[in-house]
PDB file of C-alpha atoms in Angstrom:
ATOM      1  CA  UNK A   1      75.912  80.416 117.278  1.00  0.00           C
ATOM      2  CA  UNK A   2      76.677  84.048 117.903  1.00  0.00           C
ATOM      3  CA  UNK A   3      74.158  86.586 119.199  1.00  0.00           C
ATOM      4  CA  UNK A   4      75.928  89.430 117.435  1.00  0.00           C
ATOM      5  CA  UNK A   5      73.766  91.039 114.771  1.00  0.00           C
ATOM      6  CA  UNK A   6      74.535  93.655 112.168  1.00  0.00           C
ATOM      7  CA  UNK A   7      72.255  96.597 111.406  1.00  0.00           C
ATOM      8  CA  UNK A   8      70.858  97.130 107.922  1.00  0.00           C
ATOM      9  CA  UNK A   9      73.034  99.435 105.832  1.00  0.00           C
ATOM     10  CA  UNK A  10      71.780 103.041 105.886  1.00  0.00           C
ATOM     11  CA  UNK A  11      70.342 104.437 102.660  1.00  0.00           C
ATOM     12  CA  UNK A  12      72.261 107.670 103.275  1.00  0.00           C
ATOM     13  CA  UNK A  13      75.571 107.185 101.425  1.00  0.00           C
ATOM     14  CA  UNK A  14      77.366 109.736 103.613  1.00  0.00           C
ATOM     15  CA  UNK A  15      76.523 107.775 106.782  1.00  0.00           C
ATOM     16  CA  UNK A  16      77.528 104.475 105.139  1.00  0.00           C
ATOM     17  CA  UNK A  17      80.856 105.909 103.994  1.00  0.00           C
ATOM     18  CA  UNK A  18      81.821 108.230 106.831  1.00  0.00           C
ATOM     19  CA  UNK A  19      79.933 106.868 109.858  1.00  0.00           C
ATOM     20  CA  UNK A  20      81.069 104.764 112.808  1.00  0.00           C
ATOM     21  CA  UNK A  21      78.353 102.101 112.596  1.00  0.00           C
ATOM     22  CA  UNK A  22      79.471  98.805 111.090  1.00  0.00           C
ATOM     23  CA  UNK A  23      76.661  97.796 108.736  1.00  0.00           C
ATOM     24  CA  UNK A  24      78.183  95.296 106.292  1.00  0.00           C
ATOM     25  CA  UNK A  25      76.379  95.035 102.977  1.00  0.00           C
ATOM     26  CA  UNK A  26      75.861  91.331 102.378  1.00  0.00           C
ATOM     27  CA  UNK A  27      75.101  90.413  98.752  1.00  0.00           C
ATOM     28  CA  UNK A  28      72.054  88.540  97.451  1.00  0.00           C
ATOM     29  CA  UNK A  29      73.594  85.293  98.762  1.00  0.00           C
ATOM     30  CA  UNK A  30      74.152  86.836 102.182  1.00  0.00           C
ATOM     31  CA  UNK A  31      77.927  87.110 101.745  1.00  0.00           C
ATOM     32  CA  UNK A  32      80.650  89.752 101.847  1.00  0.00           C
ATOM     33  CA  UNK A  33      84.014  89.412 100.124  1.00  0.00           C
ATOM     34  CA  UNK A  34      87.017  89.133 102.428  1.00  0.00           C
ATOM     35  CA  UNK A  35      90.614  89.945 101.471  1.00  0.00           C
ATOM     36  CA  UNK A  36      93.181  88.272 103.728  1.00  0.00           C
ATOM     37  CA  UNK A  37      96.765  89.508 103.993  1.00  0.00           C
ATOM     38  CA  UNK A  38      99.664  88.673 106.273  1.00  0.00           C
ATOM     39  CA  UNK A  39      99.804  91.309 109.007  1.00  0.00           C
ATOM     40  CA  UNK A  40     103.582  91.296 108.976  1.00  0.00           C
ATOM     41  CA  UNK A  41     104.659  91.588 105.339  1.00  0.00           C
ATOM     42  CA  UNK A  42     101.334  92.346 103.630  1.00  0.00           C
ATOM     43  CA  UNK A  43     101.384  89.303 101.308  1.00  0.00           C
ATOM     44  CA  UNK A  44      97.945  88.597  99.852  1.00  0.00           C
ATOM     45  CA  UNK A  45      97.061  85.141 101.179  1.00  0.00           C
ATOM     46  CA  UNK A  46      93.508  84.462  99.971  1.00  0.00           C
ATOM     47  CA  UNK A  47      90.147  85.890  98.989  1.00  0.00           C
ATOM     48  CA  UNK A  48      87.143  84.339 100.717  1.00  0.00           C
ATOM     49  CA  UNK A  49      83.588  85.084 101.842  1.00  0.00           C
ATOM     50  CA  UNK A  50      81.734  85.500 105.129  1.00  0.00           C
ATOM     51  CA  UNK A  51      78.082  85.350 105.999  1.00  0.00           C
ATOM     52  CA  UNK A  52      76.770  87.162 109.081  1.00  0.00           C
ATOM     53  CA  UNK A  53      77.474  84.198 111.343  1.00  0.00           C
ATOM     54  CA  UNK A  54      81.079  83.755 110.185  1.00  0.00           C
ATOM     55  CA  UNK A  55      81.652  87.486 110.579  1.00  0.00           C
ATOM     56  CA  UNK A  56      80.181  87.541 114.091  1.00  0.00           C
ATOM     57  CA  UNK A  57      82.290  84.555 115.159  1.00  0.00           C
ATOM     58  CA  UNK A  58      85.399  86.175 113.713  1.00  0.00           C
ATOM     59  CA  UNK A  59      84.788  89.397 115.627  1.00  0.00           C
ATOM     60  CA  UNK A  60      83.998  87.571 118.852  1.00  0.00           C
ATOM     61  CA  UNK A  61      86.807  84.997 118.811  1.00  0.00           C
ATOM     62  CA  UNK A  62      89.566  86.815 116.922  1.00  0.00           C
ATOM     63  CA  UNK A  63      89.993  83.694 114.774  1.00  0.00           C
ATOM     64  CA  UNK A  64      88.896  83.914 111.121  1.00  0.00           C
ATOM     65  CA  UNK A  65      85.707  82.070 110.173  1.00  0.00           C
ATOM     66  CA  UNK A  66      84.358  81.995 106.630  1.00  0.00           C
ATOM     67  CA  UNK A  67      81.475  80.654 104.615  1.00  0.00           C
ATOM     68  CA  UNK A  68      82.606  77.946 102.232  1.00  0.00           C
ATOM     69  CA  UNK A  69      80.690  78.396  98.983  1.00  0.00           C
ATOM     70  CA  UNK A  70      81.847  75.014  97.664  1.00  0.00           C
ATOM     71  CA  UNK A  71      80.837  73.102 100.791  1.00  0.00           C
ATOM     72  CA  UNK A  72      77.939  75.412 101.660  1.00  0.00           C
ATOM     73  CA  UNK A  73      78.995  75.410 105.283  1.00  0.00           C
ATOM     74  CA  UNK A  74      80.528  77.521 108.013  1.00  0.00           C
ATOM     75  CA  UNK A  75      84.294  77.155 107.821  1.00  0.00           C
ATOM     76  CA  UNK A  76      86.691  77.755 110.688  1.00  0.00           C
ATOM     77  CA  UNK A  77      89.845  78.115 108.633  1.00  0.00           C
ATOM     78  CA  UNK A  78      92.591  75.819 109.932  1.00  0.00           C
ATOM     79  CA  UNK A  79      90.345  73.288 111.601  1.00  0.00           C
ATOM     80  CA  UNK A  80      91.865  70.431 109.590  1.00  0.00           C
ATOM     81  CA  UNK A  81      95.355  71.773 108.870  1.00  0.00           C
ATOM     82  CA  UNK A  82      96.024  73.679 112.090  1.00  0.00           C
ATOM     83  CA  UNK A  83      96.648  76.807 110.022  1.00  0.00           C
ATOM     84  CA  UNK A  84      94.251  79.020 111.952  1.00  0.00           C
ATOM     85  CA  UNK A  85      94.249  82.741 111.224  1.00  0.00           C
ATOM     86  CA  UNK A  86      94.584  85.063 114.179  1.00  0.00           C
ATOM     87  CA  UNK A  87      93.031  88.403 113.223  1.00  0.00           C
ATOM     88  CA  UNK A  88      95.362  91.311 113.939  1.00  0.00           C
ATOM     89  CA  UNK A  89      93.102  93.906 112.316  1.00  0.00           C
ATOM     90  CA  UNK A  90      89.816  94.025 110.418  1.00  0.00           C
ATOM     91  CA  UNK A  91      88.924  96.858 108.064  1.00  0.00           C
ATOM     92  CA  UNK A  92      85.984  97.587 105.796  1.00  0.00           C
ATOM     93  CA  UNK A  93      85.800  99.645 102.626  1.00  0.00           C
ATOM     94  CA  UNK A  94      83.916 102.822 101.771  1.00  0.00           C
ATOM     95  CA  UNK A  95      80.603 101.160 100.892  1.00  0.00           C
ATOM     96  CA  UNK A  96      81.028  98.333 103.413  1.00  0.00           C
ATOM     97  CA  UNK A  97      80.652  95.437 100.987  1.00  0.00           C
ATOM     98  CA  UNK A  98      84.206  94.142 101.419  1.00  0.00           C
ATOM     99  CA  UNK A  99      86.378  93.325 104.415  1.00  0.00           C
ATOM    100  CA  UNK A 100      90.118  93.243 104.858  1.00  0.00           C
ATOM    101  CA  UNK A 101      91.649  90.933 107.448  1.00  0.00           C
ATOM    102  CA  UNK A 102      95.271  91.359 108.426  1.00  0.00           C
ATOM    103  CA  UNK A 103      96.173  88.051 110.034  1.00  0.00           C
ATOM    104  CA  UNK A 104      98.905  86.031 111.654  1.00  0.00           C
ATOM    105  CA  UNK A 105      98.718  82.468 110.342  1.00  0.00           C
ATOM    106  CA  UNK A 106      99.379  79.747 112.900  1.00  0.00           C
ATOM    107  CA  UNK A 107     100.554  76.173 112.252  1.00  0.00           C
ATOM    108  CA  UNK A 108     102.582  75.877 109.029  1.00  0.00           C
ATOM    109  CA  UNK A 109     102.092  79.553 108.096  1.00  0.00           C
ATOM    110  CA  UNK A 110     100.281  78.236 105.021  1.00  0.00           C
ATOM    111  CA  UNK A 111      96.908  79.405 103.750  1.00  0.00           C
ATOM    112  CA  UNK A 112      96.341  77.688 100.394  1.00  0.00           C
ATOM    113  CA  UNK A 113      94.776  74.214 100.279  1.00  0.00           C
ATOM    114  CA  UNK A 114      97.630  73.252  97.918  1.00  0.00           C
ATOM    115  CA  UNK A 115      99.958  73.646 100.906  1.00  0.00           C
ATOM    116  CA  UNK A 116     101.496  76.897  99.711  1.00  0.00           C
ATOM    117  CA  UNK A 117     101.717  80.024 101.835  1.00  0.00           C
ATOM    118  CA  UNK A 118      99.432  82.031  99.514  1.00  0.00           C
ATOM    119  CA  UNK A 119      96.737  81.104  97.002  1.00  0.00           C
ATOM    120  CA  UNK A 120      98.219  83.682  94.618  1.00  0.00           C
ATOM    121  CA  UNK A 121     101.271  81.719  93.453  1.00  0.00           C
ATOM    122  CA  UNK A 122     100.881  82.350  89.725  1.00  0.00           C
ATOM    123  CA  UNK A 123     101.442  85.523  87.726  1.00  0.00           C
ATOM    124  CA  UNK A 124      99.322  86.274  84.657  1.00  0.00           C
ATOM    125  CA  UNK A 125     100.829  87.485  81.398  1.00  0.00           C
ATOM    126  CA  UNK A 126     100.128  87.628  77.690  1.00  0.00           C
ATOM    127  CA  UNK A 127     102.261  85.346  75.517  1.00  0.00           C
ATOM    128  CA  UNK A 128     101.487  85.187  71.789  1.00  0.00           C
ATOM    129  CA  UNK A 129      98.150  86.839  72.495  1.00  0.00           C
ATOM    130  CA  UNK A 130      97.123  84.239  75.061  1.00  0.00           C
ATOM    131  CA  UNK A 131      96.677  84.540  78.828  1.00  0.00           C
ATOM    132  CA  UNK A 132      99.497  82.508  80.361  1.00  0.00           C
ATOM    133  CA  UNK A 133     100.363  81.666  83.951  1.00  0.00           C
ATOM    134  CA  UNK A 134     103.830  81.441  85.472  1.00  0.00           C
ATOM    135  CA  UNK A 135     104.384  79.716  88.806  1.00  0.00           C
ATOM    136  CA  UNK A 136     106.341  81.853  91.280  1.00  0.00           C
ATOM    137  CA  UNK A 137     108.105  78.772  92.604  1.00  0.00           C
ATOM    138  CA  UNK A 138     106.571  78.826  96.080  1.00  0.00           C
ATOM    139  CA  UNK A 139     106.641  75.344  97.576  1.00  0.00           C
ATOM    140  CA  UNK A 140     104.056  73.575  99.770  1.00  0.00           C
ATOM    141  CA  UNK A 141     104.715  74.114 103.484  1.00  0.00           C
ATOM    142  CA  UNK A 142     102.762  71.015 104.509  1.00  0.00           C
ATOM    143  CA  UNK A 143     101.569  67.793 102.894  1.00  0.00           C
ATOM    144  CA  UNK A 144      98.136  68.877 101.688  1.00  0.00           C
ATOM    145  CA  UNK A 145      97.216  65.482 100.295  1.00  0.00           C
ATOM    146  CA  UNK A 146      97.887  63.776 103.595  1.00  0.00           C
ATOM    147  CA  UNK A 147      96.286  66.521 105.671  1.00  0.00           C
ATOM    148  CA  UNK A 148      93.035  66.699 103.742  1.00  0.00           C
ATOM    149  CA  UNK A 149      92.736  62.977 103.001  1.00  0.00           C
ATOM    150  CA  UNK A 150      89.292  61.796 103.956  1.00  0.00           C
ATOM    151  CA  UNK A 151      89.210  58.930 106.446  1.00  0.00           C
ATOM    152  CA  UNK A 152      88.292  55.593 104.826  1.00  0.00           C
TER     153      UNK A 152
ATOM    154  CA  UNK B   1      86.641  95.982  71.973  1.00  0.00           C
ATOM    155  CA  UNK B   2      89.340  93.436  72.547  1.00  0.00           C
ATOM    156  CA  UNK B   3      89.763  90.237  70.549  1.00  0.00           C
ATOM    157  CA  UNK B   4      91.360  88.444  73.460  1.00  0.00           C
ATOM    158  CA  UNK B   5      89.289  85.514  74.676  1.00  0.00           C
ATOM    159  CA  UNK B   6      89.649  83.258  77.676  1.00  0.00           C
ATOM    160  CA  UNK B   7      89.267  79.474  77.515  1.00  0.00           C
ATOM    161  CA  UNK B   8      86.674  77.699  79.627  1.00  0.00           C
ATOM    162  CA  UNK B   9      88.068  76.507  82.951  1.00  0.00           C
ATOM    163  CA  UNK B  10      89.143  72.849  82.832  1.00  0.00           C
ATOM    164  CA  UNK B  11      87.101  70.370  84.865  1.00  0.00           C
ATOM    165  CA  UNK B  12      90.354  68.751  86.028  1.00  0.00           C
ATOM    166  CA  UNK B  13      91.196  70.539  89.277  1.00  0.00           C
ATOM    167  CA  UNK B  14      94.897  69.702  88.989  1.00  0.00           C
ATOM    168  CA  UNK B  15      95.139  71.477  85.622  1.00  0.00           C
ATOM    169  CA  UNK B  16      93.175  74.468  86.934  1.00  0.00           C
ATOM    170  CA  UNK B  17      95.401  74.787  89.983  1.00  0.00           C
ATOM    171  CA  UNK B  18      98.821  73.827  88.660  1.00  0.00           C
ATOM    172  CA  UNK B  19      98.609  74.526  84.928  1.00  0.00           C
ATOM    173  CA  UNK B  20      99.929  77.390  82.817  1.00  0.00           C
ATOM    174  CA  UNK B  21      96.702  78.217  80.964  1.00  0.00           C
ATOM    175  CA  UNK B  22      94.867  81.284  82.235  1.00  0.00           C
ATOM    176  CA  UNK B  23      91.209  80.270  82.365  1.00  0.00           C
ATOM    177  CA  UNK B  24      89.534  82.717  84.754  1.00  0.00           C
ATOM    178  CA  UNK B  25      86.349  81.419  86.361  1.00  0.00           C
ATOM    179  CA  UNK B  26      83.773  84.167  85.893  1.00  0.00           C
ATOM    180  CA  UNK B  27      80.766  83.903  88.223  1.00  0.00           C
ATOM    181  CA  UNK B  28      77.095  83.684  87.206  1.00  0.00           C
ATOM    182  CA  UNK B  29      77.164  87.435  86.469  1.00  0.00           C
ATOM    183  CA  UNK B  30      80.258  87.023  84.283  1.00  0.00           C
ATOM    184  CA  UNK B  31      82.588  88.652  86.821  1.00  0.00           C
ATOM    185  CA  UNK B  32      85.761  87.864  88.751  1.00  0.00           C
ATOM    186  CA  UNK B  33      86.769  89.573  91.977  1.00  0.00           C
ATOM    187  CA  UNK B  34      89.865  91.754  91.781  1.00  0.00           C
ATOM    188  CA  UNK B  35      92.057  92.755  94.725  1.00  0.00           C
ATOM    189  CA  UNK B  36      94.128  95.869  94.066  1.00  0.00           C
ATOM    190  CA  UNK B  37      97.227  96.711  96.094  1.00  0.00           C
ATOM    191  CA  UNK B  38      99.960  99.327  95.756  1.00  0.00           C
ATOM    192  CA  UNK B  39     102.950  97.656  94.094  1.00  0.00           C
ATOM    193  CA  UNK B  40     105.360  99.618  96.247  1.00  0.00           C
ATOM    194  CA  UNK B  41     104.145  99.252  99.844  1.00  0.00           C
ATOM    195  CA  UNK B  42     101.415  96.610  99.478  1.00  0.00           C
ATOM    196  CA  UNK B  43      98.584  98.787 100.823  1.00  0.00           C
ATOM    197  CA  UNK B  44      95.175  97.358  99.936  1.00  0.00           C
ATOM    198  CA  UNK B  45      93.589 100.031  97.760  1.00  0.00           C
ATOM    199  CA  UNK B  46      90.260  98.569  96.592  1.00  0.00           C
ATOM    200  CA  UNK B  47      88.261  95.468  95.745  1.00  0.00           C
ATOM    201  CA  UNK B  48      86.523  95.534  92.384  1.00  0.00           C
ATOM    202  CA  UNK B  49      85.243  93.284  89.598  1.00  0.00           C
ATOM    203  CA  UNK B  50      86.129  92.572  85.988  1.00  0.00           C
ATOM    204  CA  UNK B  51      84.186  90.968  83.192  1.00  0.00           C
ATOM    205  CA  UNK B  52      86.019  89.312  80.298  1.00  0.00           C
ATOM    206  CA  UNK B  53      86.226  92.549  78.326  1.00  0.00           C
ATOM    207  CA  UNK B  54      87.661  94.571  81.228  1.00  0.00           C
ATOM    208  CA  UNK B  55      90.174  91.806  81.890  1.00  0.00           C
ATOM    209  CA  UNK B  56      91.231  91.625  78.248  1.00  0.00           C
ATOM    210  CA  UNK B  57      91.669  95.404  78.043  1.00  0.00           C
ATOM    211  CA  UNK B  58      93.697  95.392  81.262  1.00  0.00           C
ATOM    212  CA  UNK B  59      96.030  92.706  79.935  1.00  0.00           C
ATOM    213  CA  UNK B  60      96.404  94.407  76.562  1.00  0.00           C
ATOM    214  CA  UNK B  61      96.888  97.988  77.727  1.00  0.00           C
ATOM    215  CA  UNK B  62      98.509  97.532  81.141  1.00  0.00           C
ATOM    216  CA  UNK B  63      95.975 100.008  82.561  1.00  0.00           C
ATOM    217  CA  UNK B  64      93.318  98.617  84.920  1.00  0.00           C
ATOM    218  CA  UNK B  65      89.780  98.365  83.550  1.00  0.00           C
ATOM    219  CA  UNK B  66      86.855  97.110  85.631  1.00  0.00           C
ATOM    220  CA  UNK B  67      83.167  96.390  85.381  1.00  0.00           C
ATOM    221  CA  UNK B  68      81.159  98.825  87.472  1.00  0.00           C
ATOM    222  CA  UNK B  69      78.309  96.894  89.064  1.00  0.00           C
ATOM    223  CA  UNK B  70      76.572 100.099  90.182  1.00  0.00           C
ATOM    224  CA  UNK B  71      76.721 101.730  86.753  1.00  0.00           C
ATOM    225  CA  UNK B  72      76.539  98.451  84.830  1.00  0.00           C
ATOM    226  CA  UNK B  73      79.264  99.643  82.518  1.00  0.00           C
ATOM    227  CA  UNK B  74      82.889  99.152  81.563  1.00  0.00           C
ATOM    228  CA  UNK B  75      85.011 101.363  83.785  1.00  0.00           C
ATOM    229  CA  UNK B  76      88.488 102.593  82.922  1.00  0.00           C
ATOM    230  CA  UNK B  77      89.533 103.539  86.436  1.00  0.00           C
ATOM    231  CA  UNK B  78      90.865 107.108  86.530  1.00  0.00           C
ATOM    232  CA  UNK B  79      89.073 108.380  83.457  1.00  0.00           C
ATOM    233  CA  UNK B  80      87.435 111.193  85.435  1.00  0.00           C
ATOM    234  CA  UNK B  81      89.965 111.726  88.238  1.00  0.00           C
ATOM    235  CA  UNK B  82      93.201 111.053  86.341  1.00  0.00           C
ATOM    236  CA  UNK B  83      94.044 108.388  88.923  1.00  0.00           C
ATOM    237  CA  UNK B  84      94.736 105.635  86.413  1.00  0.00           C
ATOM    238  CA  UNK B  85      96.219 102.378  87.658  1.00  0.00           C
ATOM    239  CA  UNK B  86      99.306 101.129  85.874  1.00  0.00           C
ATOM    240  CA  UNK B  87      99.477  97.358  86.350  1.00  0.00           C
ATOM    241  CA  UNK B  88     102.886  96.239  87.606  1.00  0.00           C
ATOM    242  CA  UNK B  89     101.844  92.608  88.096  1.00  0.00           C
ATOM    243  CA  UNK B  90      98.709  90.491  87.770  1.00  0.00           C
ATOM    244  CA  UNK B  91      98.256  87.239  89.679  1.00  0.00           C
ATOM    245  CA  UNK B  92      95.456  84.711  89.977  1.00  0.00           C
ATOM    246  CA  UNK B  93      94.600  82.318  92.793  1.00  0.00           C
ATOM    247  CA  UNK B  94      94.530  78.527  92.978  1.00  0.00           C
ATOM    248  CA  UNK B  95      91.044  78.082  91.511  1.00  0.00           C
ATOM    249  CA  UNK B  96      91.288  81.117  89.218  1.00  0.00           C
ATOM    250  CA  UNK B  97      88.190  82.938  90.455  1.00  0.00           C
ATOM    251  CA  UNK B  98      90.057  85.926  91.887  1.00  0.00           C
ATOM    252  CA  UNK B  99      92.735  88.260  90.554  1.00  0.00           C
ATOM    253  CA  UNK B 100      95.352  90.322  92.290  1.00  0.00           C
ATOM    254  CA  UNK B 101      96.620  93.508  90.657  1.00  0.00           C
ATOM    255  CA  UNK B 102      99.725  95.179  91.996  1.00  0.00           C
ATOM    256  CA  UNK B 103      99.512  98.703  90.632  1.00  0.00           C
ATOM    257  CA  UNK B 104     101.145 102.091  90.503  1.00  0.00           C
ATOM    258  CA  UNK B 105      98.460 104.745  90.831  1.00  0.00           C
ATOM    259  CA  UNK B 106      98.940 107.824  88.660  1.00  0.00           C
ATOM    260  CA  UNK B 107      97.493 111.309  89.227  1.00  0.00           C
ATOM    261  CA  UNK B 108      96.827 112.036  92.910  1.00  0.00           C
ATOM    262  CA  UNK B 109      97.876 108.539  94.036  1.00  0.00           C
ATOM    263  CA  UNK B 110      94.282 108.159  95.263  1.00  0.00           C
ATOM    264  CA  UNK B 111      91.996 105.215  94.586  1.00  0.00           C
ATOM    265  CA  UNK B 112      88.851 105.781  96.658  1.00  0.00           C
ATOM    266  CA  UNK B 113      85.985 107.869  95.258  1.00  0.00           C
ATOM    267  CA  UNK B 114      85.998 109.740  98.603  1.00  0.00           C
ATOM    268  CA  UNK B 115      89.391 111.134  97.581  1.00  0.00           C
ATOM    269  CA  UNK B 116      91.383 108.982  99.973  1.00  0.00           C
ATOM    270  CA  UNK B 117      94.329 106.844  98.949  1.00  0.00           C
ATOM    271  CA  UNK B 118      92.574 103.574  99.879  1.00  0.00           C
ATOM    272  CA  UNK B 119      88.944 102.520 100.227  1.00  0.00           C
ATOM    273  CA  UNK B 120      89.870 100.687 103.446  1.00  0.00           C
ATOM    274  CA  UNK B 121      90.179 103.707 105.754  1.00  0.00           C
ATOM    275  CA  UNK B 122      88.124 102.318 108.655  1.00  0.00           C
ATOM    276  CA  UNK B 123      88.992  99.581 111.131  1.00  0.00           C
ATOM    277  CA  UNK B 124      86.276  97.330 112.542  1.00  0.00           C
ATOM    278  CA  UNK B 125      86.029  96.512 116.235  1.00  0.00           C
ATOM    279  CA  UNK B 126      83.548  95.379 118.842  1.00  0.00           C
ATOM    280  CA  UNK B 127      82.514  98.013 121.396  1.00  0.00           C
ATOM    281  CA  UNK B 128      79.825  97.087 123.926  1.00  0.00           C
ATOM    282  CA  UNK B 129      78.927  94.106 121.770  1.00  0.00           C
ATOM    283  CA  UNK B 130      78.378  96.226 118.661  1.00  0.00           C
ATOM    284  CA  UNK B 131      80.380  96.400 115.447  1.00  0.00           C
ATOM    285  CA  UNK B 132      82.008  99.823 115.432  1.00  0.00           C
ATOM    286  CA  UNK B 133      84.167 101.610 112.894  1.00  0.00           C
ATOM    287  CA  UNK B 134      87.157 103.833 113.580  1.00  0.00           C
ATOM    288  CA  UNK B 135      88.521 106.165 110.909  1.00  0.00           C
ATOM    289  CA  UNK B 136      92.282 105.832 110.396  1.00  0.00           C
ATOM    290  CA  UNK B 137      92.568 109.550 109.763  1.00  0.00           C
ATOM    291  CA  UNK B 138      93.595 109.334 106.112  1.00  0.00           C
ATOM    292  CA  UNK B 139      92.684 112.549 104.324  1.00  0.00           C
ATOM    293  CA  UNK B 140      91.350 113.107 100.790  1.00  0.00           C
ATOM    294  CA  UNK B 141      94.148 113.642  98.265  1.00  0.00           C
ATOM    295  CA  UNK B 142      91.885 115.420  95.790  1.00  0.00           C
ATOM    296  CA  UNK B 143      88.540 117.219  95.844  1.00  0.00           C
ATOM    297  CA  UNK B 144      86.201 114.331  95.061  1.00  0.00           C
ATOM    298  CA  UNK B 145      83.072 116.475  95.060  1.00  0.00           C
ATOM    299  CA  UNK B 146      84.503 118.834  92.475  1.00  0.00           C
ATOM    300  CA  UNK B 147      86.063 116.058  90.383  1.00  0.00           C
ATOM    301  CA  UNK B 148      82.962 113.907  90.120  1.00  0.00           C
ATOM    302  CA  UNK B 149      80.437 116.745  89.866  1.00  0.00           C
ATOM    303  CA  UNK B 150      78.142 116.114  86.929  1.00  0.00           C
ATOM    304  CA  UNK B 151      77.989 118.917  84.354  1.00  0.00           C
ATOM    305  CA  UNK B 152      74.716 120.920  84.517  1.00  0.00           C
TER     306      UNK B 152
END
């Protein structure tokens, strides 16, 4: 557990937007949205969420922690795969309800659970009036099935 | 209104993650998270949300439309400021609950309502055990107060 706490967001919009106090605005579920890009080339790697504890641990350790909404649990990214994210820079947006992490990915330099470098491997287009996806051809950088296989 | 509709997400994870059908997973409020970067240099400009209608209009017109959660209304970004976003590429992530727009911003090349190019103009750090923000010095590119002033 971390002892780091975050102050309540100020009601004064000017202070929230122009001030120096970090007062993240967690949503009704206690989460903020986190955008994660590669610090070197800017590639968008993933979009995830943090609760106050994950955010505090990230700030204190320099290694990205999230809140897994599917598993309902604290999630130190890379714990199974070795693909930890070293935080090079954290930013927040004007109204402090979103965070941006610029990271260096360790291990296989892969972020997606499919084994690919980025979760955003498909482009969206309209074909014959229907939303259609096209794979960008990025290949898995590790064997996801083997890595995430649950022990018998 | 747009006639474009999106199919329900498949229950088969493999189809959702590897298939060619765009079936965005809107949350309980009917929204998906949208990450917006500059198509040229990759700068993170904003994080916003789309409902099905905003997404359909974006795909059909090539100009980014969002759902404003604060105003509870469809939001054609740039309608007041002239800073429309021309969509160069749209991507979705593995489980199709987030979108990535790579855009060219028209007008003042500014995205933030404070007048700055990006909403992410403050870095987050720990100083004396407290979350502290540092402004990156980016200046307003247009007079936000004048632009967004409500008519008397």
